[in-house]
Short mmCIF file of C-alpha atoms in Angstrom, two decimals:
data_model
loop_
_atom_site.label_atom_id
_atom_site.label_comp_id
_atom_site.label_asym_id
_atom_site.label_seq_id
_atom_site.Cartn_x
_atom_site.Cartn_y
_atom_site.Cartn_z
CA ASP A 1 14.25 10.07 -2.39
CA ALA A 2 11.00 10.28 -0.03
CA GLY A 3 8.55 7.55 -0.25
CA VAL A 4 5.30 7.20 0.46
CA ILE A 5 4.30 9.62 3.60
CA GLN A 6 1.49 9.25 5.37
CA SER A 7 0.03 11.28 8.21
CA PRO A 8 -0.54 10.75 10.90
CA ARG A 9 1.26 7.67 12.50
CA HIS A 10 -1.05 7.41 15.15
CA GLU A 11 -4.67 8.78 16.07
CA VAL A 12 -7.05 7.83 18.80
CA THR A 13 -10.53 9.22 18.71
CA GLU A 14 -13.56 8.57 20.50
CA MET A 15 -16.38 6.89 18.27
CA GLY A 16 -18.47 8.65 16.24
CA GLN A 17 -15.69 11.29 15.43
CA GLU A 18 -14.77 12.03 11.83
CA VAL A 19 -11.61 10.90 11.17
CA THR A 20 -9.24 12.00 8.07
CA LEU A 21 -6.10 10.31 7.16
CA ARG A 22 -3.56 11.77 4.38
CA CYS A 23 -1.18 9.95 2.11
CA LYS A 24 1.49 11.52 -0.27
CA PRO A 25 2.43 9.64 -2.60
CA ILE A 26 5.85 9.11 -4.56
CA SER A 27 6.15 12.09 -6.98
CA GLY A 28 6.01 10.68 -10.23
CA HIS A 29 3.57 8.03 -9.79
CA ASP A 30 -0.26 7.94 -11.02
CA TYR A 31 -1.49 5.03 -9.18
CA LEU A 32 -3.17 5.35 -6.11
CA PHE A 33 -3.99 2.68 -3.51
CA TRP A 34 -5.29 2.83 0.45
CA TYR A 35 -5.24 -0.36 1.85
CA ARG A 36 -6.40 -1.86 5.79
CA GLN A 37 -4.64 -3.77 7.96
CA THR A 38 -6.31 -6.33 10.57
CA MET A 39 -5.62 -9.57 12.68
CA MET A 40 -8.57 -10.97 11.25
CA ARG A 41 -9.26 -9.64 7.93
CA GLY A 42 -5.28 -9.18 6.72
CA LEU A 43 -4.52 -6.74 4.09
CA GLU A 44 -7.57 -5.61 2.50
CA LEU A 45 -7.12 -3.13 -0.39
CA LEU A 46 -9.97 -0.40 -0.27
CA ILE A 47 -9.45 1.63 -3.31
CA TYR A 48 -7.69 3.66 -5.24
CA PHE A 49 -6.93 5.80 -8.06
CA ASN A 50 -5.24 6.78 -11.34
CA ASN A 51 -4.10 9.78 -12.30
CA ASN A 52 -6.69 11.51 -9.38
CA VAL A 53 -10.17 8.95 -10.84
CA PRO A 54 -10.70 6.54 -8.39
CA ILE A 55 -10.98 3.29 -11.20
CA ASP A 56 -12.50 0.58 -8.28
CA ASP A 57 -13.43 1.28 -4.38
CA SER A 58 -15.57 -1.88 -3.94
CA GLY A 59 -13.39 -2.23 -0.97
CA MET A 60 -14.94 0.62 0.53
CA PRO A 61 -16.84 -1.22 3.66
CA GLU A 62 -19.41 1.03 3.88
CA ASP A 63 -20.63 4.91 3.34
CA ARG A 64 -18.54 6.22 6.60
CA PHE A 65 -15.83 5.80 4.22
CA SER A 66 -15.29 7.99 1.20
CA ALA A 67 -11.81 8.24 -0.42
CA LYS A 68 -10.51 11.60 -2.95
CA MET A 69 -7.88 12.79 -4.36
CA PRO A 70 -7.83 16.58 -5.43
CA ASN A 71 -4.26 16.27 -6.97
CA ALA A 72 -1.26 14.25 -8.00
CA SER A 73 0.06 14.93 -5.13
CA PHE A 74 -2.74 14.39 -2.09
CA SER A 75 -5.17 11.56 -1.22
CA THR A 76 -7.42 11.18 1.96
CA LEU A 77 -9.43 8.73 3.60
CA LYS A 78 -12.19 9.98 5.30
CA ILE A 79 -14.24 7.82 8.17
CA GLN A 80 -17.40 9.26 9.60
CA PRO A 81 -18.58 8.55 11.59
CA SER A 82 -16.23 6.45 13.24
CA GLU A 83 -16.53 3.13 15.02
CA PRO A 84 -14.53 0.76 17.41
CA ARG A 85 -14.80 -1.90 14.76
CA ASP A 86 -12.55 0.71 11.98
CA SER A 87 -9.59 -0.13 14.11
CA ALA A 88 -7.05 -0.95 11.75
CA VAL A 89 -3.42 0.16 10.09
CA TYR A 90 -4.15 2.33 7.18
CA PHE A 91 -1.70 2.18 4.36
CA CYS A 92 -1.52 4.08 1.33
CA ALA A 93 0.56 2.42 -1.45
CA SER A 94 1.80 4.18 -5.20
CA SER A 95 2.49 3.17 -8.12
CA GLU A 96 3.13 3.96 -11.44
CA SER A 97 2.17 2.73 -15.24
CA VAL A 98 4.77 2.27 -17.99
CA ARG A 99 4.18 1.85 -21.42
CA ARG A 100 1.80 -1.68 -20.89
CA GLY A 101 0.41 -0.87 -18.06
CA TYR A 102 0.72 -0.74 -14.47
CA SER A 103 0.60 -4.26 -13.71
CA ASN A 104 3.96 -5.34 -13.70
CA GLN A 105 5.15 -2.57 -11.44
CA PRO A 106 5.65 -2.86 -7.41
CA GLN A 107 3.82 -0.83 -5.59
CA HIS A 108 5.53 1.38 -2.60
CA PHE A 109 3.93 1.40 1.09
CA GLY A 110 3.43 4.22 3.11
CA ASP A 111 4.09 3.45 7.04
CA GLY A 112 1.25 3.55 7.71
CA THR A 113 -1.83 5.38 10.10
CA ARG A 114 -2.63 3.41 13.27
CA LEU A 115 -6.05 4.03 14.06
CA SER A 116 -7.54 3.23 17.42
CA ILE A 117 -11.40 3.90 17.86
CA LEU A 118 -12.33 4.01 21.48
CA ALA B 1 -11.28 -15.01 -9.75
CA GLN B 2 -7.97 -13.97 -8.49
CA SER B 3 -6.68 -15.61 -5.36
CA VAL B 4 -3.62 -16.39 -3.57
CA ALA B 5 -2.57 -18.65 -0.33
CA GLN B 6 -0.07 -19.13 2.11
CA PRO B 7 -0.29 -22.17 4.12
CA GLU B 8 1.44 -21.61 6.80
CA ASP B 9 0.86 -18.57 9.42
CA GLN B 10 4.44 -19.13 10.52
CA VAL B 11 7.75 -20.92 9.39
CA ASN B 12 10.38 -21.07 12.02
CA VAL B 13 14.08 -21.62 10.64
CA ALA B 14 17.75 -21.69 12.36
CA GLU B 15 19.79 -19.10 11.46
CA GLY B 16 22.25 -20.63 8.70
CA ASN B 17 19.77 -22.79 7.56
CA PRO B 18 17.49 -22.18 4.30
CA LEU B 19 14.20 -20.92 4.27
CA THR B 20 11.36 -20.91 2.28
CA VAL B 21 8.00 -19.98 2.13
CA LYS B 22 5.16 -21.28 0.57
CA CYS B 23 2.89 -19.28 -2.02
CA THR B 24 0.37 -20.75 -3.97
CA TYR B 25 -2.05 -18.53 -7.08
CA SER B 26 -5.27 -19.26 -8.76
CA VAL B 27 -5.35 -16.74 -11.63
CA SER B 28 -7.21 -17.33 -15.27
CA GLY B 29 -4.80 -15.85 -17.13
CA ASN B 30 -1.31 -15.62 -17.09
CA PRO B 31 -0.09 -13.99 -13.35
CA TYR B 32 2.20 -10.92 -12.06
CA LEU B 33 3.83 -12.47 -8.70
CA PHE B 34 5.10 -10.29 -6.00
CA TRP B 35 6.13 -10.98 -2.84
CA TYR B 36 6.82 -8.06 0.14
CA VAL B 37 8.25 -8.45 3.46
CA GLN B 38 6.98 -6.39 6.75
CA TYR B 39 8.71 -5.42 9.63
CA PRO B 40 7.08 -4.79 13.04
CA ASN B 41 5.62 -0.40 12.46
CA ARG B 42 6.75 -0.36 9.08
CA GLY B 43 4.73 -0.80 5.35
CA LEU B 44 5.15 -3.39 3.64
CA GLN B 45 8.23 -3.32 1.11
CA PHE B 46 8.88 -4.99 -2.54
CA LEU B 47 11.15 -7.72 -2.21
CA LEU B 48 10.85 -9.34 -6.31
CA LYS B 49 8.63 -10.22 -8.73
CA TYR B 50 7.81 -12.65 -11.57
CA ILE B 51 6.36 -10.72 -15.04
CA THR B 52 7.83 -13.83 -17.64
CA GLY B 53 10.96 -15.26 -18.28
CA ASP B 54 13.03 -16.69 -16.05
CA ASN B 55 11.40 -19.10 -13.70
CA LEU B 56 13.86 -18.53 -10.91
CA VAL B 57 13.51 -14.91 -10.13
CA LYS B 58 16.03 -13.22 -7.72
CA GLY B 59 15.43 -9.90 -5.42
CA SER B 60 16.75 -8.09 -2.51
CA TYR B 61 18.43 -9.24 0.45
CA GLY B 62 19.29 -12.51 -1.26
CA PHE B 63 15.56 -13.59 -1.34
CA GLU B 64 14.68 -15.30 -4.66
CA ALA B 65 11.67 -17.31 -5.85
CA GLU B 66 10.57 -19.75 -8.41
CA PHE B 67 7.29 -19.80 -10.61
CA ASN B 68 6.39 -22.98 -11.30
CA LYS B 69 3.14 -22.45 -13.74
CA SER B 70 2.05 -26.14 -13.32
CA GLN B 71 1.82 -26.30 -9.81
CA THR B 72 0.73 -22.54 -10.02
CA SER B 73 3.38 -21.71 -6.77
CA PHE B 74 5.94 -19.07 -6.35
CA HIS B 75 7.56 -19.99 -2.96
CA LEU B 76 10.61 -17.60 -1.44
CA LYS B 77 13.53 -18.94 -0.76
CA LYS B 78 16.93 -17.67 0.96
CA PRO B 79 19.81 -20.11 1.23
CA SER B 80 21.09 -18.85 4.07
CA ALA B 81 18.61 -16.75 6.57
CA LEU B 82 19.46 -14.28 9.18
CA VAL B 83 18.46 -13.77 12.14
CA SER B 84 17.13 -9.68 10.46
CA ASP B 85 15.03 -11.77 8.14
CA SER B 86 12.57 -12.15 10.97
CA ALA B 87 9.06 -10.51 9.43
CA LEU B 88 5.93 -10.61 7.65
CA TYR B 89 5.94 -11.80 4.15
CA PHE B 90 3.42 -11.37 1.86
CA CYS B 91 2.77 -12.90 -1.47
CA ALA B 92 0.51 -11.25 -4.20
CA VAL B 93 -0.73 -11.76 -7.27
CA ARG B 94 -2.44 -10.15 -10.25
CA GLU B 95 -4.03 -11.42 -13.01
CA ASN B 96 -1.87 -10.06 -16.71
CA GLN B 97 -4.84 -7.65 -17.52
CA ALA B 98 -5.41 -3.82 -17.32
CA GLY B 99 -7.59 -2.66 -14.43
CA THR B 100 -6.88 -6.01 -12.27
CA ALA B 101 -6.41 -5.13 -8.14
CA LEU B 102 -2.91 -6.95 -6.61
CA ILE B 103 -4.14 -9.64 -4.36
CA PHE B 104 -2.27 -10.60 -0.99
CA GLY B 105 -2.55 -13.38 0.95
CA LYS B 106 -2.39 -13.56 3.94
CA GLY B 107 0.25 -13.23 5.33
CA THR B 108 3.44 -15.56 6.70
CA THR B 109 5.42 -14.92 10.20
CA LEU B 110 9.30 -16.21 9.67
CA SER B 111 11.08 -16.39 12.63
CA VAL B 112 14.66 -16.85 12.61
CA SER B 113 16.72 -18.63 15.83
CA SER B 114 20.41 -17.81 16.90
#
């Protein structure tokens, strides 16, 4: 049973370059979440989707960040242009909703993308 | 507004001893509470959750957590710690309301010595 798949696992790039992170959620899950983890700020929710539609993007730090979910099995998080302070581990997670909503369902996390901006 | 606090950055216990990782929360309504564990270079893994019902919730790997409404706490426990339990543990809370996000604590590093 495949879990959430993220690619690449590691990304090192220079400041100013465009970075694209990819996520494949668990099949059948209709919620998808993007998080960022740093030592200083811990785990931050950036944005989440329901049925491919962005529901809350209030955690997206700046306009340089954008996320899309063109279909139920794929999402991207893009940073353009990238800056050194964007260096972090980015996680994608998915969960399923049930009749009463998604609130009581656990999220399943991918293993993350470790992003380093030089 | 929702919030969750893990008052200890690190917990150290000896193998075989009981362990407790503390979590307190604040929500305006009824809470949904979760514990996750993170091993190095891995994503968070779900351990257990409290939705309703019995205050003592049992989860994966022998962990359990006790929901205490009066103290707004949801401490993670295990009767006998293993060295392999050493990891980063996150408590998370969400209100029992559609559209609310899951809020994570800062995490507590558990170190179990042999």
